[in-house]
């Protein structure tokens, strides 16, 4: 499964690509900055910074991310779905465990909570790349960075929901990434682990608004998006350092190519 993405573009560039506005992002940024100013000592920046401009963003940190929905505004949501129907006592469980970061496309219509969201609460996660791990025959591992050959933003499909804390009245918007069986190139890379041979569902640029269109509610219309597009010719990949997710997430050296232990047919 994909648990690490890169979003090194600014919100303004994301807004231009998708024809959205940024007022909601700027409002969220101001609120987060004010929260950060009240903290003492070393804090997890993913709690107080929006991830645009970051070269690595880990799902386990539940980062706050710019998201594209059917709204005219870019939205700001947290990676790691808290279902809208979750009970108050379950909130900490959703926050602390690695739950609902990814959703298998094969379960979209049958498994809770995806079956409650696929019709009207689809979204796009704009990224400049993502990371997957390759497993060598000797048991060692090598992470790879995958991006478009033109280095531009591309669109990963997701679902979102909004949960309201009945005790405080505060609302939380959060999302989950949809994954599909990998293309040949991605199968070559992501060949091991708990969920091998998977990749994010990438929506082609000319299909983004169709995916987001709330009028598209027939299963047959959605299923065509779940067939992995032939994107291998558009994507490039290379090995990166083993501890790429350590250190400054704003550092472009995060995605620098390193020597590969094993030559892949990419």
mmCIF file of C-alpha atoms in Angstrom, residues 62-261:
data_model
loop_
_atom_site.group_PDB
_atom_site.id
_atom_site.type_symbol
_atom_site.label_atom_id
_atom_site.label_comp_id
_atom_site.label_asym_id
_atom_site.label_seq_id
_atom_site.Cartn_x
_atom_site.Cartn_y
_atom_site.Cartn_z
ATOM 1 C CA UNK A 62 -1.864 11.906 9.593
ATOM 2 C CA UNK A 63 -0.686 14.967 7.667
ATOM 3 C CA UNK A 64 -2.957 17.893 6.864
ATOM 4 C CA UNK A 65 -3.204 17.986 3.092
ATOM 5 C CA UNK A 66 -4.649 20.086 0.278
ATOM 6 C CA UNK A 67 -7.497 18.139 -1.324
ATOM 7 C CA UNK A 68 -9.606 18.723 -4.443
ATOM 8 C CA UNK A 69 -13.325 17.972 -4.153
ATOM 9 C CA UNK A 70 -16.391 19.131 -6.058
ATOM 10 C CA UNK A 71 -16.116 22.475 -4.254
ATOM 11 C CA UNK A 72 -14.853 25.609 -6.012
ATOM 12 C CA UNK A 73 -12.340 25.891 -3.155
ATOM 13 C CA UNK A 74 -9.349 23.708 -2.471
ATOM 14 C CA UNK A 75 -10.068 21.937 0.804
ATOM 15 C CA UNK A 76 -7.834 21.007 3.718
ATOM 16 C CA UNK A 77 -8.223 17.520 5.187
ATOM 17 C CA UNK A 78 -6.296 15.046 7.302
ATOM 18 C CA UNK A 79 -5.036 11.768 5.825
ATOM 19 C CA UNK A 80 -6.723 8.955 7.763
ATOM 20 C CA UNK A 81 -10.484 8.726 7.549
ATOM 21 C CA UNK A 82 -12.657 9.248 10.608
ATOM 22 C CA UNK A 83 -16.079 8.043 9.380
ATOM 23 C CA UNK A 84 -18.873 10.523 9.897
ATOM 24 C CA UNK A 85 -20.788 7.871 11.840
ATOM 25 C CA UNK A 86 -17.926 7.164 14.274
ATOM 26 C CA UNK A 87 -18.844 7.306 17.951
ATOM 27 C CA UNK A 88 -16.997 9.860 20.127
ATOM 28 C CA UNK A 89 -15.156 7.177 22.089
ATOM 29 C CA UNK A 90 -13.735 5.758 18.817
ATOM 30 C CA UNK A 91 -12.015 8.979 17.725
ATOM 31 C CA UNK A 92 -8.725 8.259 19.482
ATOM 32 C CA UNK A 93 -8.642 4.767 18.019
ATOM 33 C CA UNK A 94 -8.929 6.171 14.511
ATOM 34 C CA UNK A 95 -6.238 8.722 15.283
ATOM 35 C CA UNK A 96 -3.705 6.412 16.910
ATOM 36 C CA UNK A 97 -3.964 3.295 14.778
ATOM 37 C CA UNK A 98 -2.958 3.051 11.135
ATOM 38 C CA UNK A 99 -6.600 2.803 10.125
ATOM 39 C CA UNK A 100 -8.290 3.957 6.959
ATOM 40 C CA UNK A 101 -5.272 5.446 5.216
ATOM 41 C CA UNK A 102 -5.874 3.297 2.101
ATOM 42 C CA UNK A 103 -9.026 1.718 0.668
ATOM 43 C CA UNK A 104 -8.907 -1.179 -1.801
ATOM 44 C CA UNK A 105 -10.917 -0.386 -4.915
ATOM 45 C CA UNK A 106 -12.201 -3.966 -4.952
ATOM 46 C CA UNK A 107 -14.063 -3.249 -1.684
ATOM 47 C CA UNK A 108 -15.479 0.107 -2.666
ATOM 48 C CA UNK A 109 -19.115 -0.962 -3.085
ATOM 49 C CA UNK A 110 -19.334 -3.601 -0.369
ATOM 50 C CA UNK A 111 -17.221 -2.648 2.648
ATOM 51 C CA UNK A 112 -18.109 -0.106 5.330
ATOM 52 C CA UNK A 113 -17.450 2.826 5.306
ATOM 53 C CA UNK A 114 -16.481 3.026 1.605
ATOM 54 C CA UNK A 115 -19.933 1.856 0.478
ATOM 55 C CA UNK A 116 -21.415 4.933 2.190
ATOM 56 C CA UNK A 117 -19.010 7.376 0.533
ATOM 57 C CA UNK A 118 -18.323 6.328 -3.066
ATOM 58 C CA UNK A 119 -21.426 7.961 -4.522
ATOM 59 C CA UNK A 120 -21.091 11.545 -3.333
ATOM 60 C CA UNK A 121 -17.831 11.983 -1.412
ATOM 61 C CA UNK A 122 -15.088 11.334 -3.920
ATOM 62 C CA UNK A 123 -11.999 13.527 -3.969
ATOM 63 C CA UNK A 124 -8.578 13.989 -5.561
ATOM 64 C CA UNK A 125 -5.276 13.943 -3.678
ATOM 65 C CA UNK A 126 -2.929 16.140 -5.758
ATOM 66 C CA UNK A 127 0.656 14.886 -5.585
ATOM 67 C CA UNK A 128 4.014 15.298 -7.266
ATOM 68 C CA UNK A 129 4.977 11.698 -6.537
ATOM 69 C CA UNK A 130 4.763 8.770 -4.152
ATOM 70 C CA UNK A 131 7.075 6.179 -2.622
ATOM 71 C CA UNK A 132 6.968 2.382 -2.767
ATOM 72 C CA UNK A 133 9.375 -0.259 -1.474
ATOM 73 C CA UNK A 134 11.100 -2.964 -3.529
ATOM 74 C CA UNK A 135 12.105 -6.206 -1.815
ATOM 75 C CA UNK A 136 15.332 -7.862 -2.964
ATOM 76 C CA UNK A 137 15.815 -11.610 -3.062
ATOM 77 C CA UNK A 138 18.291 -11.401 -0.165
ATOM 78 C CA UNK A 139 15.659 -9.871 2.112
ATOM 79 C CA UNK A 140 16.890 -6.274 1.921
ATOM 80 C CA UNK A 141 14.629 -3.425 0.848
ATOM 81 C CA UNK A 142 15.015 -0.382 -1.390
ATOM 82 C CA UNK A 143 12.507 2.496 -1.532
ATOM 83 C CA UNK A 144 11.660 4.029 -4.905
ATOM 84 C CA UNK A 145 10.209 7.408 -5.789
ATOM 85 C CA UNK A 146 7.619 7.497 -8.590
ATOM 86 C CA UNK A 147 6.534 10.641 -10.436
ATOM 87 C CA UNK A 148 5.360 11.839 -13.838
ATOM 88 C CA UNK A 149 8.110 12.180 -16.401
ATOM 89 C CA UNK A 150 7.220 15.876 -16.790
ATOM 90 C CA UNK A 151 7.422 16.351 -12.967
ATOM 91 C CA UNK A 152 3.941 17.847 -12.902
ATOM 92 C CA UNK A 153 1.126 17.363 -10.395
ATOM 93 C CA UNK A 154 -1.034 14.301 -10.908
ATOM 94 C CA UNK A 155 -4.257 13.069 -9.323
ATOM 95 C CA UNK A 156 -4.745 10.183 -6.904
ATOM 96 C CA UNK A 157 -8.345 9.182 -6.211
ATOM 97 C CA UNK A 158 -9.734 9.266 -2.693
ATOM 98 C CA UNK A 159 -12.865 9.361 -0.570
ATOM 99 C CA UNK A 160 -13.588 11.788 2.251
ATOM 100 C CA UNK A 161 -15.948 12.265 5.149
ATOM 101 C CA UNK A 162 -16.690 14.799 7.873
ATOM 102 C CA UNK A 163 -16.993 13.862 11.528
ATOM 103 C CA UNK A 164 -18.394 16.223 14.141
ATOM 104 C CA UNK A 165 -17.324 15.879 17.740
ATOM 105 C CA UNK A 166 -20.601 16.003 19.708
ATOM 106 C CA UNK A 167 -18.758 17.148 22.823
ATOM 107 C CA UNK A 168 -16.927 20.143 21.342
ATOM 108 C CA UNK A 169 -18.885 20.801 18.144
ATOM 109 C CA UNK A 170 -15.605 20.766 16.195
ATOM 110 C CA UNK A 171 -15.713 19.237 12.714
ATOM 111 C CA UNK A 172 -12.956 17.075 11.208
ATOM 112 C CA UNK A 173 -12.647 16.464 7.487
ATOM 113 C CA UNK A 174 -10.489 13.505 6.566
ATOM 114 C CA UNK A 175 -9.753 11.323 3.556
ATOM 115 C CA UNK A 176 -8.592 7.892 2.460
ATOM 116 C CA UNK A 177 -6.557 6.989 -0.639
ATOM 117 C CA UNK A 178 -7.927 4.411 -3.093
ATOM 118 C CA UNK A 179 -5.533 1.694 -4.286
ATOM 119 C CA UNK A 180 -5.736 -0.742 -7.207
ATOM 120 C CA UNK A 181 -3.703 -3.658 -8.605
ATOM 121 C CA UNK A 182 -0.386 -2.320 -9.873
ATOM 122 C CA UNK A 183 0.622 -1.792 -13.477
ATOM 123 C CA UNK A 184 3.597 -3.855 -14.760
ATOM 124 C CA UNK A 185 6.120 -1.141 -13.845
ATOM 125 C CA UNK A 186 4.719 -0.705 -10.346
ATOM 126 C CA UNK A 187 4.498 -4.470 -9.837
ATOM 127 C CA UNK A 188 8.215 -4.637 -10.534
ATOM 128 C CA UNK A 189 8.835 -2.091 -7.778
ATOM 129 C CA UNK A 190 6.221 -2.913 -5.128
ATOM 130 C CA UNK A 191 6.775 -6.661 -4.969
ATOM 131 C CA UNK A 192 6.586 -7.432 -1.244
ATOM 132 C CA UNK A 193 5.335 -6.474 2.183
ATOM 133 C CA UNK A 194 1.868 -6.961 3.647
ATOM 134 C CA UNK A 195 0.091 -5.710 0.507
ATOM 135 C CA UNK A 196 2.321 -6.268 -2.537
ATOM 136 C CA UNK A 197 1.538 -5.411 -6.146
ATOM 137 C CA UNK A 198 -0.658 -2.429 -5.297
ATOM 138 C CA UNK A 199 -0.541 1.223 -6.323
ATOM 139 C CA UNK A 200 -2.628 4.376 -5.880
ATOM 140 C CA UNK A 201 -5.549 4.831 -8.267
ATOM 141 C CA UNK A 202 -4.350 7.571 -10.625
ATOM 142 C CA UNK A 203 -7.052 9.536 -12.432
ATOM 143 C CA UNK A 204 -6.000 10.969 -15.841
ATOM 144 C CA UNK A 205 -6.195 14.753 -16.115
ATOM 145 C CA UNK A 206 -9.094 14.634 -18.582
ATOM 146 C CA UNK A 207 -11.188 12.481 -16.219
ATOM 147 C CA UNK A 208 -10.744 14.412 -12.971
ATOM 148 C CA UNK A 209 -13.955 16.424 -13.114
ATOM 149 C CA UNK A 210 -15.948 13.342 -14.146
ATOM 150 C CA UNK A 211 -14.604 11.522 -11.078
ATOM 151 C CA UNK A 212 -15.559 14.455 -8.836
ATOM 152 C CA UNK A 213 -18.981 15.006 -10.406
ATOM 153 C CA UNK A 214 -21.601 14.178 -7.775
ATOM 154 C CA UNK A 215 -24.071 13.365 -10.558
ATOM 155 C CA UNK A 216 -21.935 10.324 -11.445
ATOM 156 C CA UNK A 217 -23.530 7.863 -9.027
ATOM 157 C CA UNK A 218 -23.979 4.650 -11.027
ATOM 158 C CA UNK A 219 -21.638 1.792 -10.150
ATOM 159 C CA UNK A 220 -21.033 1.116 -13.840
ATOM 160 C CA UNK A 221 -19.822 4.688 -14.311
ATOM 161 C CA UNK A 222 -17.440 4.457 -11.358
ATOM 162 C CA UNK A 223 -16.075 1.002 -12.214
ATOM 163 C CA UNK A 224 -14.395 2.314 -15.358
ATOM 164 C CA UNK A 225 -12.225 4.558 -13.176
ATOM 165 C CA UNK A 226 -11.162 1.618 -11.035
ATOM 166 C CA UNK A 227 -9.423 -0.060 -13.966
ATOM 167 C CA UNK A 228 -5.825 1.016 -13.620
ATOM 168 C CA UNK A 229 -5.032 3.378 -16.494
ATOM 169 C CA UNK A 230 -2.084 2.612 -18.729
ATOM 170 C CA UNK A 231 0.187 5.091 -16.999
ATOM 171 C CA UNK A 232 3.506 3.259 -17.151
ATOM 172 C CA UNK A 233 4.667 5.272 -20.153
ATOM 173 C CA UNK A 234 3.997 8.515 -18.237
ATOM 174 C CA UNK A 235 5.717 7.538 -14.983
ATOM 175 C CA UNK A 236 9.387 7.362 -14.060
ATOM 176 C CA UNK A 237 10.926 5.836 -10.934
ATOM 177 C CA UNK A 238 14.291 5.662 -9.222
ATOM 178 C CA UNK A 239 15.755 4.417 -5.908
ATOM 179 C CA UNK A 240 16.128 6.843 -2.992
ATOM 180 C CA UNK A 241 17.896 6.616 0.356
ATOM 181 C CA UNK A 242 16.558 4.036 2.791
ATOM 182 C CA UNK A 243 15.603 6.604 5.449
ATOM 183 C CA UNK A 244 14.024 9.107 3.068
ATOM 184 C CA UNK A 245 11.238 9.814 5.566
ATOM 185 C CA UNK A 246 13.660 10.974 8.261
ATOM 186 C CA UNK A 247 14.626 14.616 8.620
ATOM 187 C CA UNK A 248 13.323 17.745 6.923
ATOM 188 C CA UNK A 249 10.308 16.951 4.677
ATOM 189 C CA UNK A 250 10.920 20.187 2.763
ATOM 190 C CA UNK A 251 14.384 19.052 1.629
ATOM 191 C CA UNK A 252 14.524 18.263 -2.125
ATOM 192 C CA UNK A 253 17.403 15.856 -1.404
ATOM 193 C CA UNK A 254 14.677 13.491 -0.135
ATOM 194 C CA UNK A 255 13.970 12.359 -3.696
ATOM 195 C CA UNK A 256 17.544 12.337 -5.006
ATOM 196 C CA UNK A 257 18.548 9.173 -6.856
ATOM 197 C CA UNK A 258 20.934 6.769 -5.118
ATOM 198 C CA UNK A 259 22.731 3.687 -6.502
ATOM 199 C CA UNK A 260 20.451 0.674 -6.847
ATOM 200 C CA UNK A 261 21.349 -2.726 -5.436
#
